[in-house]
């Protein structure tokens, strides 16, 4: 029963955190993307939706794959370490992935915004 409870606790914590972070990213990410994409709100909203969808897919995939990592706990202290290690690994890897994506969006989003503004002037 301890093993099942550990897995359930890990899944509840990791998936709950994923939903909370995705909602935060959806709300606050749109403002960032609007600025990056030269105030093209339609492009920013579309990109934001795609990024949040990708965030869910990557996170849930990682969380499920991480189920197989580590030795199953036999005692209560091992169960705590088991859950903490799995949740901590998910937070660390996905946090690093998020900052990598933010760097790319900041770098290339401004270029896309500039291209859109230039195209609007030329088609103008």
Short mmCIF file of C-alpha atoms in Angstrom, two decimals:
data_model
loop_
_atom_site.label_atom_id
_atom_site.label_comp_id
_atom_site.label_asym_id
_atom_site.label_seq_id
_atom_site.Cartn_x
_atom_site.Cartn_y
_atom_site.Cartn_z
CA UNK A 1 0.00 0.00 0.00
CA UNK A 2 2.93 2.36 0.70
CA UNK A 3 4.18 2.04 -2.86
CA UNK A 4 0.78 2.82 -4.37
CA UNK A 5 0.34 5.79 -2.05
CA UNK A 6 3.78 7.09 -3.02
CA UNK A 7 3.00 6.88 -6.72
CA UNK A 8 -0.40 8.52 -6.23
CA UNK A 9 1.14 11.33 -4.16
CA UNK A 10 3.82 11.91 -6.79
CA UNK A 11 1.30 12.00 -9.62
CA UNK A 12 -1.08 14.31 -7.74
CA UNK A 13 1.71 16.73 -6.79
CA UNK A 14 3.45 16.75 -10.17
CA UNK A 15 0.28 16.97 -12.27
CA UNK A 16 -1.26 19.57 -9.95
CA UNK A 17 1.86 21.68 -10.17
CA UNK A 18 1.85 21.32 -13.96
CA UNK A 19 -1.71 22.65 -14.18
CA UNK A 20 -0.91 25.57 -11.86
CA UNK A 21 2.25 26.55 -13.77
CA UNK A 22 0.51 26.20 -17.16
CA UNK A 23 -2.27 28.55 -16.04
CA UNK A 24 0.31 31.05 -14.82
CA UNK A 25 2.22 30.80 -18.11
CA UNK A 26 -0.95 31.21 -20.15
CA UNK A 27 -1.97 34.34 -18.28
CA UNK A 28 1.39 36.06 -18.00
CA UNK A 29 3.01 34.64 -21.12
CA UNK A 30 0.57 36.40 -23.41
CA UNK A 31 1.73 39.83 -22.25
CA UNK A 32 5.36 38.85 -22.84
CA UNK A 33 4.59 37.44 -26.29
CA UNK A 34 2.59 40.49 -27.36
CA UNK A 35 5.64 42.61 -26.66
CA UNK A 36 8.01 40.15 -28.37
CA UNK A 37 5.84 39.92 -31.48
CA UNK A 38 5.61 43.65 -32.07
CA UNK A 39 2.18 43.98 -30.44
CA UNK A 40 0.55 41.50 -32.84
CA UNK A 41 -2.02 40.18 -30.36
CA UNK A 42 -3.44 37.51 -32.67
CA UNK A 43 0.00 35.97 -33.26
CA UNK A 44 0.88 36.26 -29.57
CA UNK A 45 -2.34 34.53 -28.43
CA UNK A 46 -1.91 31.75 -30.98
CA UNK A 47 1.72 31.22 -30.01
CA UNK A 48 0.83 31.31 -26.32
CA UNK A 49 -1.79 28.59 -26.81
CA UNK A 50 0.68 26.42 -28.72
CA UNK A 51 3.36 26.91 -26.06
CA UNK A 52 0.97 26.00 -23.22
CA UNK A 53 -0.15 22.90 -25.13
CA UNK A 54 3.48 21.91 -25.65
CA UNK A 55 4.18 22.59 -21.98
CA UNK A 56 1.43 20.17 -20.95
CA UNK A 57 2.60 17.49 -23.38
CA UNK A 58 6.26 17.67 -22.35
CA UNK A 59 5.50 17.87 -18.62
CA UNK A 60 2.97 15.07 -18.54
CA UNK A 61 5.20 12.89 -20.70
CA UNK A 62 8.18 13.49 -18.42
CA UNK A 63 6.13 12.94 -15.27
CA UNK A 64 4.82 9.62 -16.57
CA UNK A 65 8.23 8.44 -17.79
CA UNK A 66 9.77 9.34 -14.43
CA UNK A 67 7.46 6.83 -12.75
CA UNK A 68 9.95 4.11 -13.61
CA UNK A 69 12.94 5.90 -12.08
CA UNK A 70 14.23 4.98 -8.64
CA UNK A 71 13.72 2.14 -6.21
CA UNK A 72 10.25 1.66 -4.80
CA UNK A 73 9.99 2.78 -1.16
CA UNK A 74 9.65 0.21 1.63
CA UNK A 75 9.44 2.58 4.61
CA UNK A 76 7.77 5.92 5.30
CA UNK A 77 11.05 7.92 5.15
CA UNK A 78 11.89 6.22 1.84
CA UNK A 79 8.43 7.13 0.55
CA UNK A 80 8.98 10.78 1.41
CA UNK A 81 12.37 10.77 -0.35
CA UNK A 82 10.85 8.89 -3.30
CA UNK A 83 8.10 11.49 -3.81
CA UNK A 84 10.37 14.47 -3.11
CA UNK A 85 13.03 13.23 -5.52
CA UNK A 86 10.57 12.62 -8.33
CA UNK A 87 8.78 15.95 -7.87
CA UNK A 88 12.10 17.77 -7.47
CA UNK A 89 13.47 16.22 -10.66
CA UNK A 90 10.33 17.19 -12.57
CA UNK A 91 10.51 20.77 -11.27
CA UNK A 92 14.21 21.13 -12.05
CA UNK A 93 14.15 19.67 -15.56
CA UNK A 94 10.98 21.46 -16.59
CA UNK A 95 12.14 24.75 -15.05
CA UNK A 96 15.35 24.56 -17.05
CA UNK A 97 13.35 23.72 -20.18
CA UNK A 98 11.09 26.73 -19.53
CA UNK A 99 14.02 29.15 -19.23
CA UNK A 100 15.55 27.73 -22.42
CA UNK A 101 12.25 28.38 -24.23
CA UNK A 102 11.97 31.88 -22.77
CA UNK A 103 15.46 32.67 -24.04
CA UNK A 104 14.58 31.49 -27.55
CA UNK A 105 11.28 33.38 -27.57
CA UNK A 106 12.94 36.58 -26.38
CA UNK A 107 15.68 36.20 -28.97
CA UNK A 108 13.62 35.18 -31.98
CA UNK A 109 10.30 36.74 -31.00
CA UNK A 110 11.75 40.21 -31.38
CA UNK A 111 13.01 39.26 -34.85
CA UNK A 112 9.57 37.98 -35.81
CA UNK A 113 8.03 41.19 -34.50
CA UNK A 114 10.49 43.24 -36.52
CA UNK A 115 9.74 41.20 -39.67
CA UNK A 116 6.01 41.74 -39.15
CA UNK A 117 6.44 45.48 -38.73
CA UNK A 118 8.66 45.67 -41.84
CA UNK A 119 6.14 43.64 -43.86
CA UNK A 120 3.31 45.94 -42.71
CA UNK A 121 5.28 49.00 -43.85
CA UNK A 122 6.02 47.42 -47.23
CA UNK A 123 2.41 46.30 -47.74
CA UNK A 124 1.14 49.45 -46.26
#
